[in-house]
Amino acid sequence: MTTHAPLHIVFTGGGTGGHLFPGIAVAQQLRRDLPDARITFAGSGREFEQYHVQQAGYEYLAMRCRPLPRRPWRIGSFLVENFRGYRAARRFLDRHEVAAVVGLGGYASAVMARAAIRRGVPLVLLEQNLFPGRTTRWLAKSATFVCASMDETIAHLDPHCPVLVTGNPLRAPFLPSSRSTPRPLAGEGPGVRAAGNKAAAKRAVLHSAHDKHSPHLFHSTTTTERQSLRQLLVLGGSSGARTLNEHVPRALATLGWALRGWRIVHQAGQGHVEATRRLYRNLQLDATVVPFIPDTAQAISETDLAVCRAGGTTLAELAALSVPAVLLPYPYAADDHQLKNAQWFAASEGCIVVDERRHPTDLPDRLADTLGPLLSQDGACEAMSRAIHTLARPDATRDVATLIEQLVAHR
Protein backbone atom coordinates (compact mmCIF):
# COMPACT_ATOMS: atom_id res chain seq x y z
CA MET A 1 0.00 0.00 0.00
CA THR A 2 1.45 3.35 -1.09
CA THR A 3 1.46 6.21 1.42
CA HIS A 4 1.16 9.62 -0.19
CA ALA A 5 2.84 12.66 1.34
CA PRO A 6 0.43 15.39 2.44
CA LEU A 7 -0.40 18.03 -0.13
CA HIS A 8 2.24 20.75 0.13
CA ILE A 9 1.58 24.36 -0.96
CA VAL A 10 4.23 27.10 -0.74
CA PHE A 11 3.40 30.80 -0.45
CA THR A 12 6.30 33.04 -1.41
CA GLY A 13 6.82 36.76 -0.84
CA GLY A 14 5.66 39.14 1.81
CA GLY A 15 7.81 42.00 2.99
CA THR A 16 4.85 44.20 3.85
CA GLY A 17 1.42 43.42 5.24
CA GLY A 18 -0.10 44.37 1.90
CA HIS A 19 1.66 41.44 0.24
CA LEU A 20 1.70 38.99 3.16
CA PHE A 21 -1.83 39.18 4.55
CA PRO A 22 -3.64 38.12 1.34
CA GLY A 23 -1.44 35.01 1.34
CA ILE A 24 -2.28 34.27 4.96
CA ALA A 25 -5.97 34.72 4.10
CA VAL A 26 -5.78 32.13 1.32
CA ALA A 27 -3.71 29.79 3.49
CA GLN A 28 -6.36 29.97 6.23
CA GLN A 29 -9.07 29.06 3.73
CA LEU A 30 -7.00 26.17 2.37
CA ARG A 31 -6.40 24.92 5.90
CA ARG A 32 -10.16 24.89 6.50
CA ASP A 33 -10.82 23.08 3.21
CA LEU A 34 -7.77 20.80 3.26
CA PRO A 35 -6.89 20.28 6.94
CA ASP A 36 -4.13 17.76 6.16
CA ALA A 37 -2.30 20.03 3.73
CA ARG A 38 1.20 21.25 4.55
CA ILE A 39 1.64 24.99 4.08
CA THR A 40 4.99 26.79 3.99
CA PHE A 41 5.71 30.50 3.61
CA ALA A 42 9.01 31.46 1.98
CA GLY A 43 10.17 35.06 2.37
CA SER A 44 13.01 37.45 2.90
CA GLY A 45 13.54 36.56 6.55
CA ARG A 46 12.24 39.87 7.88
CA GLU A 47 11.03 39.79 11.46
CA PHE A 48 7.64 41.16 10.37
CA GLU A 49 7.06 38.20 8.04
CA GLN A 50 8.23 35.58 10.51
CA TYR A 51 6.13 36.99 13.33
CA HIS A 52 2.85 37.00 11.40
CA VAL A 53 3.42 33.66 9.67
CA GLN A 54 4.27 31.97 12.96
CA GLN A 55 1.29 33.63 14.66
CA ALA A 56 -0.90 32.14 11.93
CA GLY A 57 0.61 28.71 12.58
CA TYR A 58 2.54 28.00 9.37
CA GLU A 59 6.11 26.96 8.57
CA TYR A 60 8.48 29.73 7.52
CA LEU A 61 11.50 29.48 5.22
CA ALA A 62 13.91 32.43 4.92
CA MET A 63 15.29 32.90 1.40
CA ARG A 64 18.31 34.88 0.22
CA CYS A 65 17.01 37.70 -1.96
CA ARG A 66 17.46 41.40 -2.62
CA PRO A 67 15.39 44.07 -4.36
CA LEU A 68 16.59 45.53 -7.66
CA PRO A 69 19.12 48.20 -6.67
CA ARG A 70 18.84 51.79 -7.81
CA ARG A 71 22.62 52.22 -7.99
CA PRO A 72 24.28 50.41 -10.92
CA TRP A 73 27.37 49.39 -8.95
CA ARG A 74 25.22 47.19 -6.71
CA ILE A 75 23.91 45.06 -9.57
CA GLY A 76 26.66 42.48 -9.06
CA SER A 77 25.81 41.72 -5.45
CA PHE A 78 22.11 41.74 -6.36
CA LEU A 79 22.64 39.06 -9.01
CA VAL A 80 24.85 36.92 -6.79
CA GLU A 81 22.51 37.02 -3.80
CA ASN A 82 19.38 36.27 -5.81
CA PHE A 83 21.09 33.48 -7.72
CA ARG A 84 22.00 31.89 -4.39
CA GLY A 85 18.40 32.25 -3.27
CA TYR A 86 17.20 30.74 -6.54
CA ARG A 87 19.47 27.71 -6.13
CA ALA A 88 18.24 27.23 -2.57
CA ALA A 89 14.65 27.42 -3.80
CA ARG A 90 15.41 24.82 -6.47
CA ARG A 91 16.89 22.51 -3.83
CA PHE A 92 13.84 22.98 -1.62
CA LEU A 93 11.48 22.07 -4.49
CA ASP A 94 13.66 19.09 -5.38
CA ARG A 95 13.56 17.74 -1.83
CA HIS A 96 9.88 18.39 -1.11
CA GLU A 97 6.88 17.33 -3.12
CA VAL A 98 5.31 20.77 -3.64
CA ALA A 99 1.96 20.80 -5.42
CA ALA A 100 1.80 24.55 -6.11
CA VAL A 101 3.58 27.82 -5.40
CA VAL A 102 1.60 30.99 -4.73
CA GLY A 103 3.48 34.23 -5.39
CA LEU A 104 2.44 37.15 -3.18
CA GLY A 105 4.33 39.85 -5.04
CA GLY A 106 7.39 41.88 -4.20
CA TYR A 107 11.04 41.02 -4.71
CA ALA A 108 10.92 38.35 -1.98
CA SER A 109 8.63 36.21 -4.13
CA ALA A 110 10.82 36.13 -7.22
CA VAL A 111 13.41 33.44 -6.40
CA MET A 112 10.93 30.76 -5.34
CA ALA A 113 8.47 31.66 -8.10
CA ARG A 114 11.18 31.44 -10.73
CA ALA A 115 12.33 28.10 -9.32
CA ALA A 116 8.75 26.82 -9.52
CA ILE A 117 8.56 27.75 -13.21
CA ARG A 118 11.85 26.00 -13.92
CA ARG A 119 10.79 22.95 -11.92
CA GLY A 120 7.36 22.72 -13.61
CA VAL A 121 5.44 23.40 -10.40
CA PRO A 122 2.14 25.28 -10.97
CA LEU A 123 2.50 28.97 -10.09
CA VAL A 124 -0.37 31.24 -9.05
CA LEU A 125 0.37 34.96 -8.69
CA LEU A 126 -1.67 37.29 -6.46
CA GLU A 127 -1.65 40.94 -7.55
CA GLN A 128 -3.04 43.35 -4.97
CA ASN A 129 -2.72 46.63 -6.87
CA LEU A 130 -4.35 48.07 -9.96
CA PHE A 131 -0.98 48.46 -11.69
CA PRO A 132 0.86 45.14 -11.35
CA GLY A 133 4.23 45.12 -9.67
CA ARG A 134 7.50 44.46 -11.45
CA THR A 135 7.69 40.86 -10.21
CA THR A 136 4.16 40.10 -11.41
CA ARG A 137 4.85 41.61 -14.83
CA TRP A 138 8.06 39.60 -15.13
CA LEU A 139 6.55 36.26 -14.16
CA ALA A 140 2.97 36.60 -15.45
CA LYS A 141 3.39 34.95 -18.84
CA SER A 142 4.96 31.88 -17.21
CA ALA A 143 2.39 31.61 -14.42
CA THR A 144 -0.48 29.16 -14.42
CA PHE A 145 -2.82 31.96 -13.33
CA VAL A 146 -2.63 35.59 -12.23
CA CYS A 147 -5.33 36.57 -9.73
CA ALA A 148 -5.97 40.29 -10.07
CA SER A 149 -7.77 42.52 -7.59
CA MET A 150 -9.23 44.96 -10.11
CA ASP A 151 -10.54 44.68 -13.65
CA GLU A 152 -8.23 47.44 -14.90
CA THR A 153 -5.16 45.32 -14.05
CA ILE A 154 -5.73 43.23 -17.17
CA ALA A 155 -4.87 46.16 -19.40
CA HIS A 156 -1.42 46.39 -17.82
CA LEU A 157 -0.40 42.78 -18.45
CA ASP A 158 0.56 40.96 -21.62
CA PRO A 159 -2.64 39.97 -23.47
CA HIS A 160 -1.49 36.34 -23.41
CA CYS A 161 -1.32 36.23 -19.62
CA PRO A 162 -3.88 33.93 -17.96
CA VAL A 163 -5.57 36.55 -15.73
CA LEU A 164 -8.60 36.03 -13.49
CA VAL A 165 -10.13 39.00 -11.66
CA THR A 166 -10.86 37.58 -8.22
CA GLY A 167 -10.50 40.61 -5.96
CA ASN A 168 -8.00 40.83 -3.13
CA PRO A 169 -8.15 37.92 -0.64
CA LEU A 170 -8.92 39.07 2.90
CA ARG A 171 -8.48 37.32 6.22
CA ALA A 172 -11.58 35.89 7.89
CA PRO A 173 -12.18 38.79 10.33
CA PHE A 174 -12.75 41.11 7.37
CA LEU A 175 -15.46 38.93 5.86
CA PRO A 176 -19.21 39.40 6.54
CA SER A 177 -19.70 36.08 8.29
CA SER A 178 -17.06 37.03 10.87
CA ARG A 179 -18.35 40.47 11.79
CA SER A 180 -21.62 39.79 13.61
CA THR A 181 -19.97 40.04 17.03
CA PRO A 182 -16.65 41.40 18.28
CA ARG A 183 -13.95 38.72 18.36
CA PRO A 184 -10.90 38.93 20.61
CA LEU A 185 -7.83 37.15 19.32
CA ALA A 186 -6.47 34.20 21.25
CA GLY A 187 -4.01 35.32 23.85
CA GLU A 188 -5.38 38.85 24.13
CA GLY A 189 -6.19 40.49 27.40
CA PRO A 190 -9.67 41.77 28.22
CA GLY A 191 -10.85 44.62 26.04
CA VAL A 192 -13.63 47.16 26.33
CA ARG A 193 -16.61 46.85 24.01
CA ALA A 194 -18.82 49.70 22.99
CA ALA A 195 -22.33 49.71 21.61
CA GLY A 196 -23.78 52.48 19.50
CA ASN A 197 -26.12 53.48 16.74
CA LYS A 198 -24.19 51.94 13.84
CA ALA A 199 -24.18 48.38 12.62
CA ALA A 200 -22.87 45.97 15.24
CA ALA A 201 -19.79 45.19 13.21
CA LYS A 202 -18.72 48.83 13.26
CA ARG A 203 -19.25 49.40 16.99
CA ALA A 204 -16.88 46.88 18.57
CA VAL A 205 -14.01 48.54 20.40
CA LEU A 206 -10.39 47.69 19.67
CA HIS A 207 -8.94 44.88 21.75
CA SER A 208 -5.32 45.23 22.75
CA ALA A 209 -2.88 42.34 22.55
CA HIS A 210 -0.40 41.96 25.37
CA ASP A 211 2.67 41.81 23.18
CA LYS A 212 5.40 44.17 22.11
CA HIS A 213 3.25 45.64 19.34
CA SER A 214 0.23 46.90 21.22
CA PRO A 215 -0.32 48.70 24.52
CA HIS A 216 -3.84 49.28 25.78
CA LEU A 217 -5.49 51.51 23.23
CA PHE A 218 -8.07 53.26 25.38
CA HIS A 219 -7.04 54.63 28.73
CA SER A 220 -8.31 58.17 29.23
CA THR A 221 -12.04 57.96 28.51
CA THR A 222 -14.89 56.22 30.29
CA THR A 223 -17.01 53.47 28.75
CA THR A 224 -19.96 55.86 28.43
CA GLU A 225 -17.83 58.42 26.62
CA ARG A 226 -16.47 55.81 24.24
CA GLN A 227 -19.96 54.67 23.34
CA SER A 228 -20.92 58.10 22.07
CA LEU A 229 -17.75 58.89 20.10
CA ARG A 230 -17.10 58.26 16.44
CA GLN A 231 -13.66 57.06 15.45
CA LEU A 232 -11.06 58.63 13.17
CA LEU A 233 -8.35 56.07 12.42
CA VAL A 234 -4.96 57.13 11.05
CA LEU A 235 -3.16 54.16 9.51
CA GLY A 236 0.42 54.45 8.37
CA GLY A 237 0.92 50.82 7.46
CA SER A 238 2.95 48.23 9.35
CA SER A 239 5.99 50.54 9.60
CA GLY A 240 4.17 53.81 10.03
CA ALA A 241 4.18 56.74 7.61
CA ARG A 242 6.22 59.82 8.38
CA THR A 243 3.98 62.15 6.37
CA LEU A 244 0.86 61.04 8.22
CA ASN A 245 2.60 61.22 11.59
CA GLU A 246 3.79 64.77 11.02
CA HIS A 247 0.96 66.39 9.07
CA VAL A 248 -2.31 64.75 10.15
CA PRO A 249 -2.00 65.97 13.78
CA ARG A 250 -1.27 69.50 12.56
CA ALA A 251 -4.30 69.41 10.28
CA LEU A 252 -6.55 68.15 13.08
CA ALA A 253 -5.29 70.85 15.43
CA THR A 254 -7.02 73.46 13.26
CA LEU A 255 -10.36 71.61 13.38
CA GLY A 256 -11.24 71.78 17.04
CA TRP A 257 -14.85 72.65 16.26
CA ALA A 258 -15.20 69.70 13.90
CA LEU A 259 -13.60 67.13 16.22
CA ARG A 260 -16.36 67.29 18.79
CA GLY A 261 -17.79 63.78 19.13
CA TRP A 262 -14.75 62.08 17.61
CA ARG A 263 -11.90 60.05 19.08
CA ILE A 264 -8.56 59.76 17.30
CA VAL A 265 -6.61 56.50 17.03
CA HIS A 266 -3.26 56.81 15.28
CA GLN A 267 -0.98 53.93 14.26
CA ALA A 268 2.42 55.60 14.08
CA GLY A 269 4.87 52.72 13.55
CA GLN A 270 7.32 51.25 16.03
CA GLY A 271 10.02 53.89 15.58
CA HIS A 272 7.75 56.92 15.49
CA VAL A 273 5.29 56.47 18.32
CA GLU A 274 6.92 58.72 20.95
CA ALA A 275 7.46 61.60 18.56
CA THR A 276 3.86 61.36 17.35
CA ARG A 277 2.49 61.25 20.89
CA ARG A 278 4.58 64.28 21.77
CA LEU A 279 3.25 66.18 18.74
CA TYR A 280 -0.36 65.49 19.71
CA ARG A 281 0.38 66.64 23.27
CA ASN A 282 2.06 69.83 22.05
CA LEU A 283 -0.97 70.53 19.87
CA GLN A 284 -3.24 69.88 22.87
CA LEU A 285 -5.08 67.08 21.08
CA ASP A 286 -6.30 63.94 22.86
CA ALA A 287 -5.28 60.94 20.73
CA THR A 288 -4.49 57.28 21.27
CA VAL A 289 -1.15 56.70 19.50
CA VAL A 290 0.13 53.12 19.14
CA PRO A 291 3.07 51.60 17.26
CA PHE A 292 1.08 48.82 15.63
CA ILE A 293 -2.48 47.51 15.72
CA PRO A 294 -2.40 43.70 15.67
CA ASP A 295 -6.12 43.30 14.98
CA THR A 296 -6.70 45.72 12.12
CA ALA A 297 -10.05 44.14 11.30
CA GLN A 298 -11.31 45.03 14.76
CA ALA A 299 -9.88 48.54 14.46
CA ILE A 300 -11.29 49.25 11.01
CA SER A 301 -14.67 47.69 11.78
CA GLU A 302 -15.40 50.34 14.39
CA THR A 303 -13.98 53.24 12.37
CA ASP A 304 -16.14 55.94 10.80
CA LEU A 305 -13.38 57.60 8.76
CA ALA A 306 -9.80 56.56 7.97
CA VAL A 307 -6.75 58.53 6.89
CA CYS A 308 -4.20 56.24 5.27
CA ARG A 309 -1.93 55.32 2.37
CA ALA A 310 -3.39 53.58 -0.67
CA GLY A 311 -1.98 50.06 -0.80
CA GLY A 312 -4.28 47.58 -2.53
CA THR A 313 -4.83 45.39 0.52
CA THR A 314 -5.65 48.33 2.81
CA LEU A 315 -8.21 49.60 0.30
CA ALA A 316 -9.79 46.16 -0.04
CA GLU A 317 -10.08 45.95 3.75
CA LEU A 318 -11.73 49.36 3.93
CA ALA A 319 -14.22 48.42 1.22
CA ALA A 320 -15.08 45.13 2.92
CA LEU A 321 -15.88 46.96 6.16
CA SER A 322 -17.55 49.96 4.47
CA VAL A 323 -15.10 52.51 5.86
CA PRO A 324 -14.54 55.70 3.80
CA ALA A 325 -11.10 57.25 3.71
CA VAL A 326 -8.95 60.22 2.93
CA LEU A 327 -6.05 58.72 0.98
CA LEU A 328 -2.48 60.03 0.83
CA PRO A 329 -0.77 57.75 -1.71
CA TYR A 330 2.87 57.01 -0.98
CA PRO A 331 4.66 59.26 -3.50
CA TYR A 332 7.64 56.94 -3.97
CA ALA A 333 5.70 53.74 -4.61
CA ALA A 334 6.97 51.75 -7.59
CA ASP A 335 5.27 52.84 -10.82
CA ASP A 336 3.19 55.24 -8.70
CA HIS A 337 0.85 52.31 -8.06
CA GLN A 338 -0.65 53.78 -4.89
CA LEU A 339 -1.88 56.87 -6.73
CA LYS A 340 -3.46 54.64 -9.38
CA ASN A 341 -5.18 52.60 -6.65
CA ALA A 342 -6.38 55.75 -4.93
CA GLN A 343 -7.80 57.30 -8.07
CA TRP A 344 -9.70 54.12 -8.91
CA PHE A 345 -11.24 53.96 -5.43
CA ALA A 346 -11.97 57.70 -5.41
CA ALA A 347 -14.01 57.27 -8.59
CA SER A 348 -16.56 55.38 -6.47
CA GLU A 349 -16.90 58.51 -4.28
CA GLY A 350 -16.03 56.42 -1.25
CA CYS A 351 -12.59 58.02 -0.87
CA ILE A 352 -10.96 61.40 -1.35
CA VAL A 353 -7.37 61.65 -2.60
CA VAL A 354 -4.87 64.18 -1.30
CA ASP A 355 -1.68 63.98 -3.37
CA GLU A 356 1.07 65.31 -1.13
CA ARG A 357 3.30 66.07 -4.11
CA ARG A 358 0.89 68.81 -5.14
CA HIS A 359 1.04 70.39 -1.69
CA PRO A 360 4.72 70.50 -0.70
CA THR A 361 4.26 73.48 1.65
CA ASP A 362 0.58 73.47 2.63
CA LEU A 363 -0.27 69.81 3.17
CA PRO A 364 -1.77 70.31 6.68
CA ASP A 365 -4.04 73.04 5.29
CA ARG A 366 -5.14 70.83 2.41
CA LEU A 367 -5.84 67.96 4.80
CA ALA A 368 -7.81 70.25 7.10
CA ASP A 369 -9.90 71.48 4.18
CA THR A 370 -10.66 67.87 3.24
CA LEU A 371 -11.29 66.48 6.72
CA GLY A 372 -13.31 69.39 8.10
CA PRO A 373 -16.53 68.77 6.14
CA LEU A 374 -16.31 65.00 6.66
CA LEU A 375 -15.96 65.35 10.41
CA SER A 376 -18.58 68.05 10.86
CA GLN A 377 -21.33 67.40 8.32
CA ASP A 378 -24.01 64.88 9.24
CA GLY A 379 -24.28 62.06 6.73
CA ALA A 380 -21.06 62.83 4.82
CA CYS A 381 -19.21 59.75 6.03
CA GLU A 382 -22.31 57.56 5.77
CA ALA A 383 -22.72 58.37 2.07
CA MET A 384 -19.06 57.59 1.42
CA SER A 385 -19.39 54.38 3.43
CA ARG A 386 -22.13 53.14 1.12
CA ALA A 387 -20.10 54.13 -1.93
CA ILE A 388 -16.86 52.37 -0.99
CA HIS A 389 -18.70 49.19 -0.08
CA THR A 390 -19.74 48.80 -3.74
CA LEU A 391 -16.09 47.93 -4.44
CA ALA A 392 -15.96 45.09 -1.92
CA ARG A 393 -15.34 41.57 -3.21
CA PRO A 394 -16.14 39.33 -0.24
CA ASP A 395 -15.71 36.10 -2.21
CA ALA A 396 -12.13 36.76 -3.24
CA THR A 397 -10.50 34.57 -0.59
CA ARG A 398 -12.68 31.57 -1.33
CA ASP A 399 -12.39 32.05 -5.10
CA VAL A 400 -8.58 32.08 -5.00
CA ALA A 401 -8.47 29.10 -2.63
CA THR A 402 -10.88 27.16 -4.85
CA LEU A 403 -8.72 27.89 -7.88
CA ILE A 404 -5.66 26.49 -6.09
CA GLU A 405 -7.57 23.45 -4.87
CA GLN A 406 -8.70 22.67 -8.42
CA LEU A 407 -5.16 23.14 -9.65
CA VAL A 408 -3.66 20.62 -7.24
CA ALA A 409 -6.59 18.18 -7.16
CA HIS A 410 -4.91 15.62 -9.42
CA ARG A 411 -1.29 16.01 -8.36
PDB file of N, CA and C in Angstrom, residues 218-261:
ATOM      1  N   PHE A 218      -7.211  52.259  24.787  1.00  0.00           N
ATOM      2  CA  PHE A 218      -8.068  53.262  25.384  1.00  0.00           C
ATOM      3  C   PHE A 218      -7.788  53.325  26.879  1.00  0.00           C
ATOM      4  N   HIS A 219      -7.457  54.515  27.343  1.00  0.00           N
ATOM      5  CA  HIS A 219      -7.045  54.625  28.732  1.00  0.00           C
ATOM      6  C   HIS A 219      -7.527  55.900  29.389  1.00  0.00           C
ATOM      7  N   SER A 220      -8.004  56.881  28.628  1.00  0.00           N
ATOM      8  CA  SER A 220      -8.308  58.165  29.229  1.00  0.00           C
ATOM      9  C   SER A 220      -9.785  58.532  29.140  1.00  0.00           C
ATOM     10  N   THR A 221     -10.620  57.662  28.612  1.00  0.00           N
ATOM     11  CA  THR A 221     -12.041  57.957  28.515  1.00  0.00           C
ATOM     12  C   THR A 221     -12.833  56.856  29.185  1.00  0.00           C
ATOM     13  N   THR A 222     -14.029  57.203  29.642  1.00  0.00           N
ATOM     14  CA  THR A 222     -14.887  56.224  30.289  1.00  0.00           C
ATOM     15  C   THR A 222     -15.630  55.426  29.236  1.00  0.00           C
ATOM     16  N   THR A 223     -16.236  54.300  29.676  1.00  0.00           N
ATOM     17  CA  THR A 223     -17.006  53.470  28.752  1.00  0.00           C
ATOM     18  C   THR A 223     -18.153  54.269  28.142  1.00  0.00           C
ATOM     19  N   THR A 224     -18.832  55.070  28.951  1.00  0.00           N
ATOM     20  CA  THR A 224     -19.956  55.859  28.434  1.00  0.00           C
ATOM     21  C   THR A 224     -19.494  56.846  27.373  1.00  0.00           C
ATOM     22  N   GLU A 225     -18.346  57.486  27.611  1.00  0.00           N
ATOM     23  CA  GLU A 225     -17.827  58.424  26.619  1.00  0.00           C
ATOM     24  C   GLU A 225     -17.472  57.718  25.323  1.00  0.00           C
ATOM     25  N   ARG A 226     -16.848  56.548  25.447  1.00  0.00           N
ATOM     26  CA  ARG A 226     -16.467  55.810  24.243  1.00  0.00           C
ATOM     27  C   ARG A 226     -17.675  55.414  23.414  1.00  0.00           C
ATOM     28  N   GLN A 227     -18.778  55.108  24.068  1.00  0.00           N
ATOM     29  CA  GLN A 227     -19.962  54.666  23.341  1.00  0.00           C
ATOM     30  C   GLN A 227     -20.520  55.756  22.451  1.00  0.00           C
ATOM     31  N   SER A 228     -20.308  57.012  22.821  1.00  0.00           N
ATOM     32  CA  SER A 228     -20.918  58.104  22.074  1.00  0.00           C
ATOM     33  C   SER A 228     -19.983  58.719  21.038  1.00  0.00           C
ATOM     34  N   LEU A 229     -18.721  58.286  20.998  1.00  0.00           N
ATOM     35  CA  LEU A 229     -17.745  58.886  20.096  1.00  0.00           C
ATOM     36  C   LEU A 229     -17.650  58.120  18.782  1.00  0.00           C
ATOM     37  N   ARG A 230     -17.433  58.872  17.726  1.00  0.00           N
ATOM     38  CA  ARG A 230     -17.105  58.263  16.440  1.00  0.00           C
ATOM     39  C   ARG A 230     -15.582  58.188  16.345  1.00  0.00           C
ATOM     40  N   GLN A 231     -15.101  57.304  15.480  1.00  0.00           N
ATOM     41  CA  GLN A 231     -13.656  57.057  15.451  1.00  0.00           C
ATOM     42  C   GLN A 231     -13.020  57.504  14.145  1.00  0.00           C
ATOM     43  N   LEU A 232     -11.943  58.270  14.282  1.00  0.00           N
ATOM     44  CA  LEU A 232     -11.064  58.628  13.172  1.00  0.00           C
ATOM     45  C   LEU A 232      -9.800  57.811  13.334  1.00  0.00           C
ATOM     46  N   LEU A 233      -9.498  56.977  12.346  1.00  0.00           N
ATOM     47  CA  LEU A 233      -8.351  56.073  12.423  1.00  0.00           C
ATOM     48  C   LEU A 233      -7.294  56.509  11.418  1.00  0.00           C
ATOM     49  N   VAL A 234      -6.088  56.764  11.908  1.00  0.00           N
ATOM     50  CA  VAL A 234      -4.963  57.134  11.055  1.00  0.00           C
ATOM     51  C   VAL A 234      -4.048  55.929  10.949  1.00  0.00           C
ATOM     52  N   LEU A 235      -3.918  55.394   9.739  1.00  0.00           N
ATOM     53  CA  LEU A 235      -3.161  54.162   9.513  1.00  0.00           C
ATOM     54  C   LEU A 235      -1.963  54.444   8.615  1.00  0.00           C
ATOM     55  N   GLY A 236      -0.786  54.241   9.161  1.00  0.00           N
ATOM     56  CA  GLY A 236       0.415  54.452   8.368  1.00  0.00           C
ATOM     57  C   GLY A 236       1.040  53.181   7.844  1.00  0.00           C
ATOM     58  N   GLY A 237       0.327  52.080   7.892  1.00  0.00           N
ATOM     59  CA  GLY A 237       0.922  50.820   7.461  1.00  0.00           C
ATOM     60  C   GLY A 237       1.712  50.186   8.583  1.00  0.00           C
ATOM     61  N   SER A 238       2.282  49.004   8.309  1.00  0.00           N
ATOM     62  CA  SER A 238       2.949  48.229   9.348  1.00  0.00           C
ATOM     63  C   SER A 238       4.184  48.937   9.910  1.00  0.00           C
ATOM     64  N   SER A 239       4.787  49.837   9.135  1.00  0.00           N
ATOM     65  CA  SER A 239       5.988  50.542   9.597  1.00  0.00           C
ATOM     66  C   SER A 239       5.726  51.996   9.933  1.00  0.00           C
ATOM     67  N   GLY A 240       4.473  52.412   9.820  1.00  0.00           N
ATOM     68  CA  GLY A 240       4.169  53.814  10.032  1.00  0.00           C
ATOM     69  C   GLY A 240       4.401  54.615   8.755  1.00  0.00           C
ATOM     70  N   ALA A 241       3.982  55.867   8.754  1.00  0.00           N
ATOM     71  CA  ALA A 241       4.178  56.741   7.606  1.00  0.00           C
ATOM     72  C   ALA A 241       4.534  58.123   8.135  1.00  0.00           C
ATOM     73  N   ARG A 242       5.716  58.565   7.830  1.00  0.00           N
ATOM     74  CA  ARG A 242       6.220  59.821   8.380  1.00  0.00           C
ATOM     75  C   ARG A 242       5.311  61.000   8.025  1.00  0.00           C
ATOM     76  N   THR A 243       4.839  61.049   6.789  1.00  0.00           N
ATOM     77  CA  THR A 243       3.983  62.154   6.372  1.00  0.00           C
ATOM     78  C   THR A 243       2.716  62.217   7.205  1.00  0.00           C
ATOM     79  N   LEU A 244       2.081  61.063   7.420  1.00  0.00           N
ATOM     80  CA  LEU A 244       0.859  61.042   8.219  1.00  0.00           C
ATOM     81  C   LEU A 244       1.154  61.423   9.664  1.00  0.00           C
ATOM     82  N   ASN A 245       2.261  60.933  10.200  1.00  0.00           N
ATOM     83  CA  ASN A 245       2.600  61.220  11.589  1.00  0.00           C
ATOM     84  C   ASN A 245       2.848  62.713  11.820  1.00  0.00           C
ATOM     85  N   GLU A 246       3.426  63.371  10.842  1.00  0.00           N
ATOM     86  CA  GLU A 246       3.788  64.774  11.019  1.00  0.00           C
ATOM     87  C   GLU A 246       2.678  65.744  10.638  1.00  0.00           C
ATOM     88  N   HIS A 247       1.890  65.410   9.620  1.00  0.00           N
ATOM     89  CA  HIS A 247       0.957  66.390   9.067  1.00  0.00           C
ATOM     90  C   HIS A 247      -0.493  66.200   9.492  1.00  0.00           C
ATOM     91  N   VAL A 248      -0.920  64.957   9.737  1.00  0.00           N
ATOM     92  CA  VAL A 248      -2.308  64.754  10.154  1.00  0.00           C
ATOM     93  C   VAL A 248      -2.589  65.420  11.500  1.00  0.00           C
ATOM     94  N   PRO A 249      -1.724  65.257  12.522  1.00  0.00           N
ATOM     95  CA  PRO A 249      -2.005  65.968  13.778  1.00  0.00           C
ATOM     96  C   PRO A 249      -2.100  67.484  13.599  1.00  0.00           C
ATOM     97  N   ARG A 250      -1.228  68.049  12.780  1.00  0.00           N
ATOM     98  CA  ARG A 250      -1.269  69.499  12.556  1.00  0.00           C
ATOM     99  C   ARG A 250      -2.557  69.920  11.859  1.00  0.00           C
ATOM    100  N   ALA A 251      -3.027  69.092  10.937  1.00  0.00           N
ATOM    101  CA  ALA A 251      -4.298  69.406  10.281  1.00  0.00           C
ATOM    102  C   ALA A 251      -5.452  69.344  11.274  1.00  0.00           C
ATOM    103  N   LEU A 252      -5.459  68.312  12.111  1.00  0.00           N
ATOM    104  CA  LEU A 252      -6.546  68.148  13.075  1.00  0.00           C
ATOM    105  C   LEU A 252      -6.550  69.266  14.116  1.00  0.00           C
ATOM    106  N   ALA A 253      -5.372  69.805  14.413  1.00  0.00           N
ATOM    107  CA  ALA A 253      -5.286  70.854  15.430  1.00  0.00           C
ATOM    108  C   ALA A 253      -6.036  72.112  15.024  1.00  0.00           C
ATOM    109  N   THR A 254      -6.280  72.284  13.731  1.00  0.00           N
ATOM    110  CA  THR A 254      -7.023  73.463  13.264  1.00  0.00           C
ATOM    111  C   THR A 254      -8.520  73.212  13.195  1.00  0.00           C
ATOM    112  N   LEU A 255      -8.945  71.999  13.557  1.00  0.00           N
ATOM    113  CA  LEU A 255     -10.355  71.608  13.378  1.00  0.00           C
ATOM    114  C   LEU A 255     -11.034  71.322  14.709  1.00  0.00           C
ATOM    115  N   GLY A 256     -10.668  72.051  15.729  1.00  0.00           N
ATOM    116  CA  GLY A 256     -11.245  71.776  17.038  1.00  0.00           C
ATOM    117  C   GLY A 256     -12.758  71.725  17.040  1.00  0.00           C
ATOM    118  N   TRP A 257     -13.381  72.615  16.329  1.00  0.00           N
ATOM    119  CA  TRP A 257     -14.847  72.650  16.264  1.00  0.00           C
ATOM    120  C   TRP A 257     -15.416  71.408  15.594  1.00  0.00           C
ATOM    121  N   ALA A 258     -14.694  70.858  14.641  1.00  0.00           N
ATOM    122  CA  ALA A 258     -15.205  69.703  13.900  1.00  0.00           C
ATOM    123  C   ALA A 258     -14.932  68.387  14.607  1.00  0.00           C
ATOM    124  N   LEU A 259     -13.992  68.375  15.550  1.00  0.00           N
ATOM    125  CA  LEU A 259     -13.602  67.134  16.224  1.00  0.00           C
ATOM    126  C   LEU A 259     -14.510  66.772  17.389  1.00  0.00           C
ATOM    127  N   ARG A 260     -15.444  67.615  17.698  1.00  0.00           N
ATOM    128  CA  ARG A 260     -16.364  67.292  18.790  1.00  0.00           C
ATOM    129  C   ARG A 260     -17.125  66.012  18.444  1.00  0.00           C
ATOM    130  N   GLY A 261     -17.120  65.053  19.359  1.00  0.00           N
ATOM    131  CA  GLY A 261     -17.792  63.780  19.128  1.00  0.00           C
ATOM    132  C   GLY A 261     -16.937  62.727  18.462  1.00  0.00           C
TER     133      GLY A 261
END
